[in-house]
Amino acid sequence: MPRRALLASAGVLLAAAAWSPAALAAADPWSRSGASVDAQRLVRWVAASANHQGMAFAVIDKPAATIHVFGPAGGYAGSAPVLLGSALGDRSAPGIGQKPLSQIRSHERTTPAGRFVSEPGSNLQGHDIVWIDYDAAVSLHRVRGAPAERRVQRLASPVLAERRISNGCVNSPAEFYNRCVAPWFGREAGVVYVLPDSEPFATFFPAADAAYPLANLPS
């Protein structure tokens, strides 16, 4: 085969390899994040519809006890395990934000699902936090707590039930919070999407469910 033909043939092979699923996955960290199917289709919908309105956004996948963070332009920043409310459920109990912690019942310790516009804030100790739902007193913050609760160890556990410990707030590793959360959500408003753990995905994200139905996703 002439040298020019060999080079052309090699170029075609290289181009095909570059656009193969394996090559695309290697070039796209989000595709290698191990995100659940619901998290993936929600992110696809957010990117396609610009539902985040140019703000940084996070997807908190309750069934996987994981958070995924994206910058204002939609670039993937990273993922990390999180601690969640100890009770299953996707709604906040009425008036929960006004209750003292000692009066919150076990079944009320839920992390609500849905779309929230977050805002930076601080807790009673003066530590910076991100309010997910201010009225319900649900925030995203660095992991903390009494040593007996073993919250840092729970974050590292592969057992998802171990990561259900809070009164409803979302706890992330401190290093991840400092690197991926604070630079965006700690300075200005963002959008936080919380996937449900009890009710159907379509109940909270009907547009995303319609745009990217499970039946049409590639296997």
PDB file of C-alpha atoms in Angstrom:
ATOM      1  CA  MET A   1       0.000   0.000   0.000  1.00  0.00           C
ATOM      2  CA  PRO A   2       1.388   3.480  -0.859  1.00  0.00           C
ATOM      3  CA  ARG A   3       2.698   5.511   2.082  1.00  0.00           C
ATOM      4  CA  ARG A   4       0.009   8.197   1.639  1.00  0.00           C
ATOM      5  CA  ALA A   5      -2.730   5.573   1.755  1.00  0.00           C
ATOM      6  CA  LEU A   6      -1.201   4.041   4.867  1.00  0.00           C
ATOM      7  CA  LEU A   7      -1.147   7.432   6.599  1.00  0.00           C
ATOM      8  CA  ALA A   8      -4.732   8.133   5.583  1.00  0.00           C
ATOM      9  CA  SER A   9      -5.837   4.736   6.845  1.00  0.00           C
ATOM     10  CA  ALA A  10      -4.025   5.300  10.125  1.00  0.00           C
ATOM     11  CA  GLY A  11      -5.700   8.687  10.470  1.00  0.00           C
ATOM     12  CA  VAL A  12      -9.134   7.158  10.066  1.00  0.00           C
ATOM     13  CA  LEU A  13      -8.352   4.533  12.700  1.00  0.00           C
ATOM     14  CA  LEU A  14      -7.041   7.152  15.129  1.00  0.00           C
ATOM     15  CA  ALA A  15     -10.096   9.334  14.606  1.00  0.00           C
ATOM     16  CA  ALA A  16     -12.410   6.392  15.199  1.00  0.00           C
ATOM     17  CA  ALA A  17     -10.523   5.492  18.364  1.00  0.00           C
ATOM     18  CA  ALA A  18     -10.702   9.071  19.615  1.00  0.00           C
ATOM     19  CA  TRP A  19     -14.493   9.060  19.294  1.00  0.00           C
ATOM     20  CA  SER A  20     -15.013   5.598  20.745  1.00  0.00           C
ATOM     21  CA  PRO A  21     -17.031   5.356  23.984  1.00  0.00           C
ATOM     22  CA  ALA A  22     -13.913   4.314  25.892  1.00  0.00           C
ATOM     23  CA  ALA A  23     -11.931   7.292  24.635  1.00  0.00           C
ATOM     24  CA  LEU A  24     -14.746   9.714  25.353  1.00  0.00           C
ATOM     25  CA  ALA A  25     -15.087   8.338  28.876  1.00  0.00           C
ATOM     26  CA  ALA A  26     -11.369   8.782  29.449  1.00  0.00           C
ATOM     27  CA  ALA A  27     -11.617  12.408  28.333  1.00  0.00           C
ATOM     28  CA  ASP A  28     -14.706  13.194  30.426  1.00  0.00           C
ATOM     29  CA  PRO A  29     -14.263  12.864  34.205  1.00  0.00           C
ATOM     30  CA  TRP A  30     -18.045  13.096  34.766  1.00  0.00           C
ATOM     31  CA  SER A  31     -18.615   9.921  32.759  1.00  0.00           C
ATOM     32  CA  ARG A  32     -16.157   8.152  35.061  1.00  0.00           C
ATOM     33  CA  SER A  33     -17.717   9.433  38.282  1.00  0.00           C
ATOM     34  CA  GLY A  34     -19.865   6.344  38.792  1.00  0.00           C
ATOM     35  CA  ALA A  35     -22.992   8.490  39.070  1.00  0.00           C
ATOM     36  CA  SER A  36     -26.378   6.789  39.159  1.00  0.00           C
ATOM     37  CA  VAL A  37     -28.633   6.771  36.114  1.00  0.00           C
ATOM     38  CA  ASP A  38     -30.998   9.303  37.684  1.00  0.00           C
ATOM     39  CA  ALA A  39     -28.118  11.638  38.499  1.00  0.00           C
ATOM     40  CA  GLN A  40     -26.820  11.327  34.940  1.00  0.00           C
ATOM     41  CA  ARG A  41     -30.124  12.126  33.290  1.00  0.00           C
ATOM     42  CA  LEU A  42     -30.772  15.025  35.652  1.00  0.00           C
ATOM     43  CA  VAL A  43     -27.370  16.530  34.815  1.00  0.00           C
ATOM     44  CA  ARG A  44     -28.040  16.049  31.092  1.00  0.00           C
ATOM     45  CA  TRP A  45     -31.338  17.865  31.446  1.00  0.00           C
ATOM     46  CA  VAL A  46     -29.846  20.698  33.493  1.00  0.00           C
ATOM     47  CA  ALA A  47     -27.113  21.202  30.894  1.00  0.00           C
ATOM     48  CA  ALA A  48     -29.524  21.047  27.949  1.00  0.00           C
ATOM     49  CA  SER A  49     -32.158  23.320  29.485  1.00  0.00           C
ATOM     50  CA  ALA A  50     -29.820  25.668  31.398  1.00  0.00           C
ATOM     51  CA  ASN A  51     -32.117  25.147  34.368  1.00  0.00           C
ATOM     52  CA  HIS A  52     -29.293  26.220  36.685  1.00  0.00           C
ATOM     53  CA  GLN A  53     -29.530  29.722  35.157  1.00  0.00           C
ATOM     54  CA  GLY A  54     -25.793  30.213  34.954  1.00  0.00           C
ATOM     55  CA  MET A  55     -25.183  29.395  38.609  1.00  0.00           C
ATOM     56  CA  ALA A  56     -23.003  26.665  40.059  1.00  0.00           C
ATOM     57  CA  PHE A  57     -25.090  23.594  40.806  1.00  0.00           C
ATOM     58  CA  ALA A  58     -24.898  20.430  42.834  1.00  0.00           C
ATOM     59  CA  VAL A  59     -26.748  17.141  42.577  1.00  0.00           C
ATOM     60  CA  ILE A  60     -27.227  15.348  45.876  1.00  0.00           C
ATOM     61  CA  ASP A  61     -28.046  11.737  45.082  1.00  0.00           C
ATOM     62  CA  LYS A  62     -29.762  10.500  48.234  1.00  0.00           C
ATOM     63  CA  PRO A  63     -30.067   6.839  47.165  1.00  0.00           C
ATOM     64  CA  ALA A  64     -26.292   6.800  46.566  1.00  0.00           C
ATOM     65  CA  ALA A  65     -25.447   9.178  49.457  1.00  0.00           C
ATOM     66  CA  THR A  66     -23.227  11.159  47.090  1.00  0.00           C
ATOM     67  CA  ILE A  67     -22.874  14.773  45.958  1.00  0.00           C
ATOM     68  CA  HIS A  68     -21.777  15.906  42.482  1.00  0.00           C
ATOM     69  CA  VAL A  69     -20.722  19.538  41.970  1.00  0.00           C
ATOM     70  CA  PHE A  70     -20.613  21.567  38.753  1.00  0.00           C
ATOM     71  CA  GLY A  71     -19.409  25.087  38.059  1.00  0.00           C
ATOM     72  CA  PRO A  72     -21.521  27.912  36.600  1.00  0.00           C
ATOM     73  CA  ALA A  73     -20.541  26.929  33.048  1.00  0.00           C
ATOM     74  CA  GLY A  74     -21.512  23.307  33.704  1.00  0.00           C
ATOM     75  CA  GLY A  75     -17.996  21.954  34.141  1.00  0.00           C
ATOM     76  CA  TYR A  76     -17.725  18.971  36.451  1.00  0.00           C
ATOM     77  CA  ALA A  77     -15.839  19.834  39.661  1.00  0.00           C
ATOM     78  CA  GLY A  78     -15.997  16.573  41.604  1.00  0.00           C
ATOM     79  CA  SER A  79     -17.998  14.095  43.661  1.00  0.00           C
ATOM     80  CA  ALA A  80     -17.879  12.939  47.259  1.00  0.00           C
ATOM     81  CA  PRO A  81     -19.817  10.806  49.738  1.00  0.00           C
ATOM     82  CA  VAL A  82     -22.210  12.646  52.045  1.00  0.00           C
ATOM     83  CA  LEU A  83     -24.125  12.053  55.246  1.00  0.00           C
ATOM     84  CA  LEU A  84     -27.888  12.578  55.092  1.00  0.00           C
ATOM     85  CA  GLY A  85     -30.959  12.685  57.287  1.00  0.00           C
ATOM     86  CA  SER A  86     -31.365   9.483  59.262  1.00  0.00           C
ATOM     87  CA  ALA A  87     -34.982   8.998  58.127  1.00  0.00           C
ATOM     88  CA  LEU A  88     -36.086   8.068  54.638  1.00  0.00           C
ATOM     89  CA  GLY A  89     -38.505  10.536  53.091  1.00  0.00           C
ATOM     90  CA  ASP A  90     -38.533  13.384  50.612  1.00  0.00           C
ATOM     91  CA  ARG A  91     -40.555  16.043  52.438  1.00  0.00           C
ATOM     92  CA  SER A  92     -39.702  18.254  55.385  1.00  0.00           C
ATOM     93  CA  ALA A  93     -42.085  18.031  58.320  1.00  0.00           C
ATOM     94  CA  PRO A  94     -44.234  21.173  58.727  1.00  0.00           C
ATOM     95  CA  GLY A  95     -42.545  23.710  60.995  1.00  0.00           C
ATOM     96  CA  ILE A  96     -39.361  21.657  61.270  1.00  0.00           C
ATOM     97  CA  GLY A  97     -37.179  24.728  60.873  1.00  0.00           C
ATOM     98  CA  GLN A  98     -38.535  26.272  64.069  1.00  0.00           C
ATOM     99  CA  LYS A  99     -38.132  23.193  66.261  1.00  0.00           C
ATOM    100  CA  PRO A 100     -35.242  22.803  68.719  1.00  0.00           C
ATOM    101  CA  LEU A 101     -33.075  19.822  67.775  1.00  0.00           C
ATOM    102  CA  SER A 102     -34.165  18.026  70.938  1.00  0.00           C
ATOM    103  CA  GLN A 103     -37.791  18.088  69.758  1.00  0.00           C
ATOM    104  CA  ILE A 104     -37.219  16.674  66.273  1.00  0.00           C
ATOM    105  CA  ARG A 105     -38.693  13.178  66.114  1.00  0.00           C
ATOM    106  CA  SER A 106     -36.835  10.344  64.442  1.00  0.00           C
ATOM    107  CA  HIS A 107     -39.223  10.134  61.464  1.00  0.00           C
ATOM    108  CA  GLU A 108     -38.840  13.884  60.859  1.00  0.00           C
ATOM    109  CA  ARG A 109     -35.088  13.688  60.247  1.00  0.00           C
ATOM    110  CA  THR A 110     -35.403  13.725  56.483  1.00  0.00           C
ATOM    111  CA  THR A 111     -33.397  15.453  53.771  1.00  0.00           C
ATOM    112  CA  PRO A 112     -35.997  16.971  51.422  1.00  0.00           C
ATOM    113  CA  ALA A 113     -35.870  16.297  47.684  1.00  0.00           C
ATOM    114  CA  GLY A 114     -36.324  18.836  44.908  1.00  0.00           C
ATOM    115  CA  ARG A 115     -34.728  21.908  43.373  1.00  0.00           C
ATOM    116  CA  PHE A 116     -33.447  24.552  45.769  1.00  0.00           C
ATOM    117  CA  VAL A 117     -31.736  27.890  45.263  1.00  0.00           C
ATOM    118  CA  SER A 118     -28.992  27.836  47.871  1.00  0.00           C
ATOM    119  CA  GLU A 119     -27.530  30.760  49.751  1.00  0.00           C
ATOM    120  CA  PRO A 120     -24.350  31.157  51.794  1.00  0.00           C
ATOM    121  CA  GLY A 121     -24.735  31.529  55.540  1.00  0.00           C
ATOM    122  CA  SER A 122     -23.329  30.627  58.926  1.00  0.00           C
ATOM    123  CA  ASN A 123     -24.439  28.515  61.868  1.00  0.00           C
ATOM    124  CA  LEU A 124     -24.758  29.522  65.516  1.00  0.00           C
ATOM    125  CA  GLN A 125     -21.074  28.778  66.044  1.00  0.00           C
ATOM    126  CA  GLY A 126     -20.073  31.144  63.240  1.00  0.00           C
ATOM    127  CA  HIS A 127     -18.982  28.393  60.826  1.00  0.00           C
ATOM    128  CA  ASP A 128     -19.754  28.990  57.171  1.00  0.00           C
ATOM    129  CA  ILE A 129     -22.454  26.765  55.706  1.00  0.00           C
ATOM    130  CA  VAL A 130     -24.627  26.634  52.600  1.00  0.00           C
ATOM    131  CA  TRP A 131     -28.361  26.868  53.140  1.00  0.00           C
ATOM    132  CA  ILE A 132     -30.234  24.410  50.935  1.00  0.00           C
ATOM    133  CA  ASP A 133     -33.634  25.217  52.446  1.00  0.00           C
ATOM    134  CA  TYR A 134     -33.403  28.002  55.020  1.00  0.00           C
ATOM    135  CA  ASP A 135     -37.024  27.726  56.193  1.00  0.00           C
ATOM    136  CA  ALA A 136     -36.598  24.011  56.911  1.00  0.00           C
ATOM    137  CA  ALA A 137     -33.138  24.587  58.454  1.00  0.00           C
ATOM    138  CA  VAL A 138     -31.501  22.209  55.966  1.00  0.00           C
ATOM    139  CA  SER A 139     -27.912  23.054  55.116  1.00  0.00           C
ATOM    140  CA  LEU A 140     -24.825  21.635  53.455  1.00  0.00           C
ATOM    141  CA  HIS A 141     -21.719  21.853  55.612  1.00  0.00           C
ATOM    142  CA  ARG A 142     -18.423  20.215  56.511  1.00  0.00           C
ATOM    143  CA  VAL A 143     -18.709  17.002  58.479  1.00  0.00           C
ATOM    144  CA  ARG A 144     -18.693  17.489  62.231  1.00  0.00           C
ATOM    145  CA  GLY A 145     -20.394  16.038  65.270  1.00  0.00           C
ATOM    146  CA  ALA A 146     -19.711  14.210  68.487  1.00  0.00           C
ATOM    147  CA  PRO A 147     -16.905  11.614  68.280  1.00  0.00           C
ATOM    148  CA  ALA A 148     -19.368   8.938  69.389  1.00  0.00           C
ATOM    149  CA  GLU A 149     -21.327   9.446  66.155  1.00  0.00           C
ATOM    150  CA  ARG A 150     -18.253   8.488  64.069  1.00  0.00           C
ATOM    151  CA  ARG A 151     -19.321  10.786  61.246  1.00  0.00           C
ATOM    152  CA  VAL A 152     -15.933  10.905  59.521  1.00  0.00           C
ATOM    153  CA  GLN A 153     -15.751   7.115  59.592  1.00  0.00           C
ATOM    154  CA  ARG A 154     -19.323   6.854  58.310  1.00  0.00           C
ATOM    155  CA  LEU A 155     -18.408   8.963  55.279  1.00  0.00           C
ATOM    156  CA  ALA A 156     -15.801   6.373  54.346  1.00  0.00           C
ATOM    157  CA  SER A 157     -18.177   3.433  54.776  1.00  0.00           C
ATOM    158  CA  PRO A 158     -19.401   1.624  51.639  1.00  0.00           C
ATOM    159  CA  VAL A 159     -22.587   0.748  53.544  1.00  0.00           C
ATOM    160  CA  LEU A 160     -25.099   3.417  52.533  1.00  0.00           C
ATOM    161  CA  ALA A 161     -27.179   2.975  55.692  1.00  0.00           C
ATOM    162  CA  GLU A 162     -24.130   4.103  57.663  1.00  0.00           C
ATOM    163  CA  ARG A 163     -24.378   7.488  55.990  1.00  0.00           C
ATOM    164  CA  ARG A 164     -27.875   8.194  57.354  1.00  0.00           C
ATOM    165  CA  ILE A 165     -27.126   9.957  60.636  1.00  0.00           C
ATOM    166  CA  SER A 166     -28.056  13.665  60.519  1.00  0.00           C
ATOM    167  CA  ASN A 167     -31.207  15.554  61.451  1.00  0.00           C
ATOM    168  CA  GLY A 168     -31.642  16.377  57.758  1.00  0.00           C
ATOM    169  CA  CYS A 169     -28.569  18.408  56.889  1.00  0.00           C
ATOM    170  CA  VAL A 170     -26.022  17.227  54.333  1.00  0.00           C
ATOM    171  CA  ASN A 171     -22.463  16.668  55.607  1.00  0.00           C
ATOM    172  CA  SER A 172     -19.543  16.473  53.175  1.00  0.00           C
ATOM    173  CA  PRO A 173     -15.837  15.762  53.720  1.00  0.00           C
ATOM    174  CA  ALA A 174     -14.105  18.966  54.832  1.00  0.00           C
ATOM    175  CA  GLU A 175     -11.503  18.793  52.063  1.00  0.00           C
ATOM    176  CA  PHE A 176     -14.179  18.435  49.392  1.00  0.00           C
ATOM    177  CA  TYR A 177     -16.235  21.242  50.898  1.00  0.00           C
ATOM    178  CA  ASN A 178     -13.242  23.582  50.908  1.00  0.00           C
ATOM    179  CA  ARG A 179     -12.265  22.661  47.345  1.00  0.00           C
ATOM    180  CA  CYS A 180     -15.574  22.275  45.519  1.00  0.00           C
ATOM    181  CA  VAL A 181     -18.383  23.774  47.599  1.00  0.00           C
ATOM    182  CA  ALA A 182     -17.080  26.886  49.365  1.00  0.00           C
ATOM    183  CA  PRO A 183     -15.528  28.597  46.297  1.00  0.00           C
ATOM    184  CA  TRP A 184     -18.934  28.798  44.570  1.00  0.00           C
ATOM    185  CA  PHE A 185     -21.800  28.119  46.952  1.00  0.00           C
ATOM    186  CA  GLY A 186     -20.077  29.813  49.878  1.00  0.00           C
ATOM    187  CA  ARG A 187     -19.935  33.159  48.080  1.00  0.00           C
ATOM    188  CA  GLU A 188     -23.163  33.440  46.132  1.00  0.00           C
ATOM    189  CA  ALA A 189     -26.388  31.665  45.317  1.00  0.00           C
ATOM    190  CA  GLY A 190     -26.335  28.315  43.545  1.00  0.00           C
ATOM    191  CA  VAL A 191     -28.784  25.568  42.661  1.00  0.00           C
ATOM    192  CA  VAL A 192     -28.976  22.312  44.596  1.00  0.00           C
ATOM    193  CA  TYR A 193     -30.912  19.381  43.160  1.00  0.00           C
ATOM    194  CA  VAL A 194     -31.724  16.648  45.675  1.00  0.00           C
ATOM    195  CA  LEU A 195     -32.802  13.286  44.254  1.00  0.00           C
ATOM    196  CA  PRO A 196     -35.618  11.487  46.096  1.00  0.00           C
ATOM    197  CA  ASP A 197     -35.150   8.280  48.046  1.00  0.00           C
ATOM    198  CA  SER A 198     -38.816   7.361  48.546  1.00  0.00           C
ATOM    199  CA  GLU A 199     -40.949   8.994  45.867  1.00  0.00           C
ATOM    200  CA  PRO A 200     -40.495   8.640  42.081  1.00  0.00           C
ATOM    201  CA  PHE A 201     -37.879  10.733  40.287  1.00  0.00           C
ATOM    202  CA  ALA A 202     -40.635  12.149  38.050  1.00  0.00           C
ATOM    203  CA  THR A 203     -42.499  13.575  41.032  1.00  0.00           C
ATOM    204  CA  PHE A 204     -39.754  16.119  41.632  1.00  0.00           C
ATOM    205  CA  PHE A 205     -38.176  16.399  38.187  1.00  0.00           C
ATOM    206  CA  PRO A 206     -40.955  15.780  35.637  1.00  0.00           C
ATOM    207  CA  ALA A 207     -39.252  17.746  32.840  1.00  0.00           C
ATOM    208  CA  ALA A 208     -36.017  15.792  33.216  1.00  0.00           C
ATOM    209  CA  ASP A 209     -37.932  12.508  33.317  1.00  0.00           C
ATOM    210  CA  ALA A 210     -39.819  13.404  30.135  1.00  0.00           C
ATOM    211  CA  ALA A 211     -36.725  14.619  28.290  1.00  0.00           C
ATOM    212  CA  TYR A 212     -34.579  11.623  29.234  1.00  0.00           C
ATOM    213  CA  PRO A 213     -36.866   8.658  29.959  1.00  0.00           C
ATOM    214  CA  LEU A 214     -35.209   5.536  31.272  1.00  0.00           C
ATOM    215  CA  ALA A 215     -36.467   3.476  28.329  1.00  0.00           C
ATOM    216  CA  ASN A 216     -34.526   5.624  25.851  1.00  0.00           C
ATOM    217  CA  LEU A 217     -31.190   5.684  27.644  1.00  0.00           C
ATOM    218  CA  PRO A 218     -28.318   3.744  26.059  1.00  0.00           C
ATOM    219  CA  SER A 219     -27.432   0.534  27.836  1.00  0.00           C
TER     220      SER A 219
END
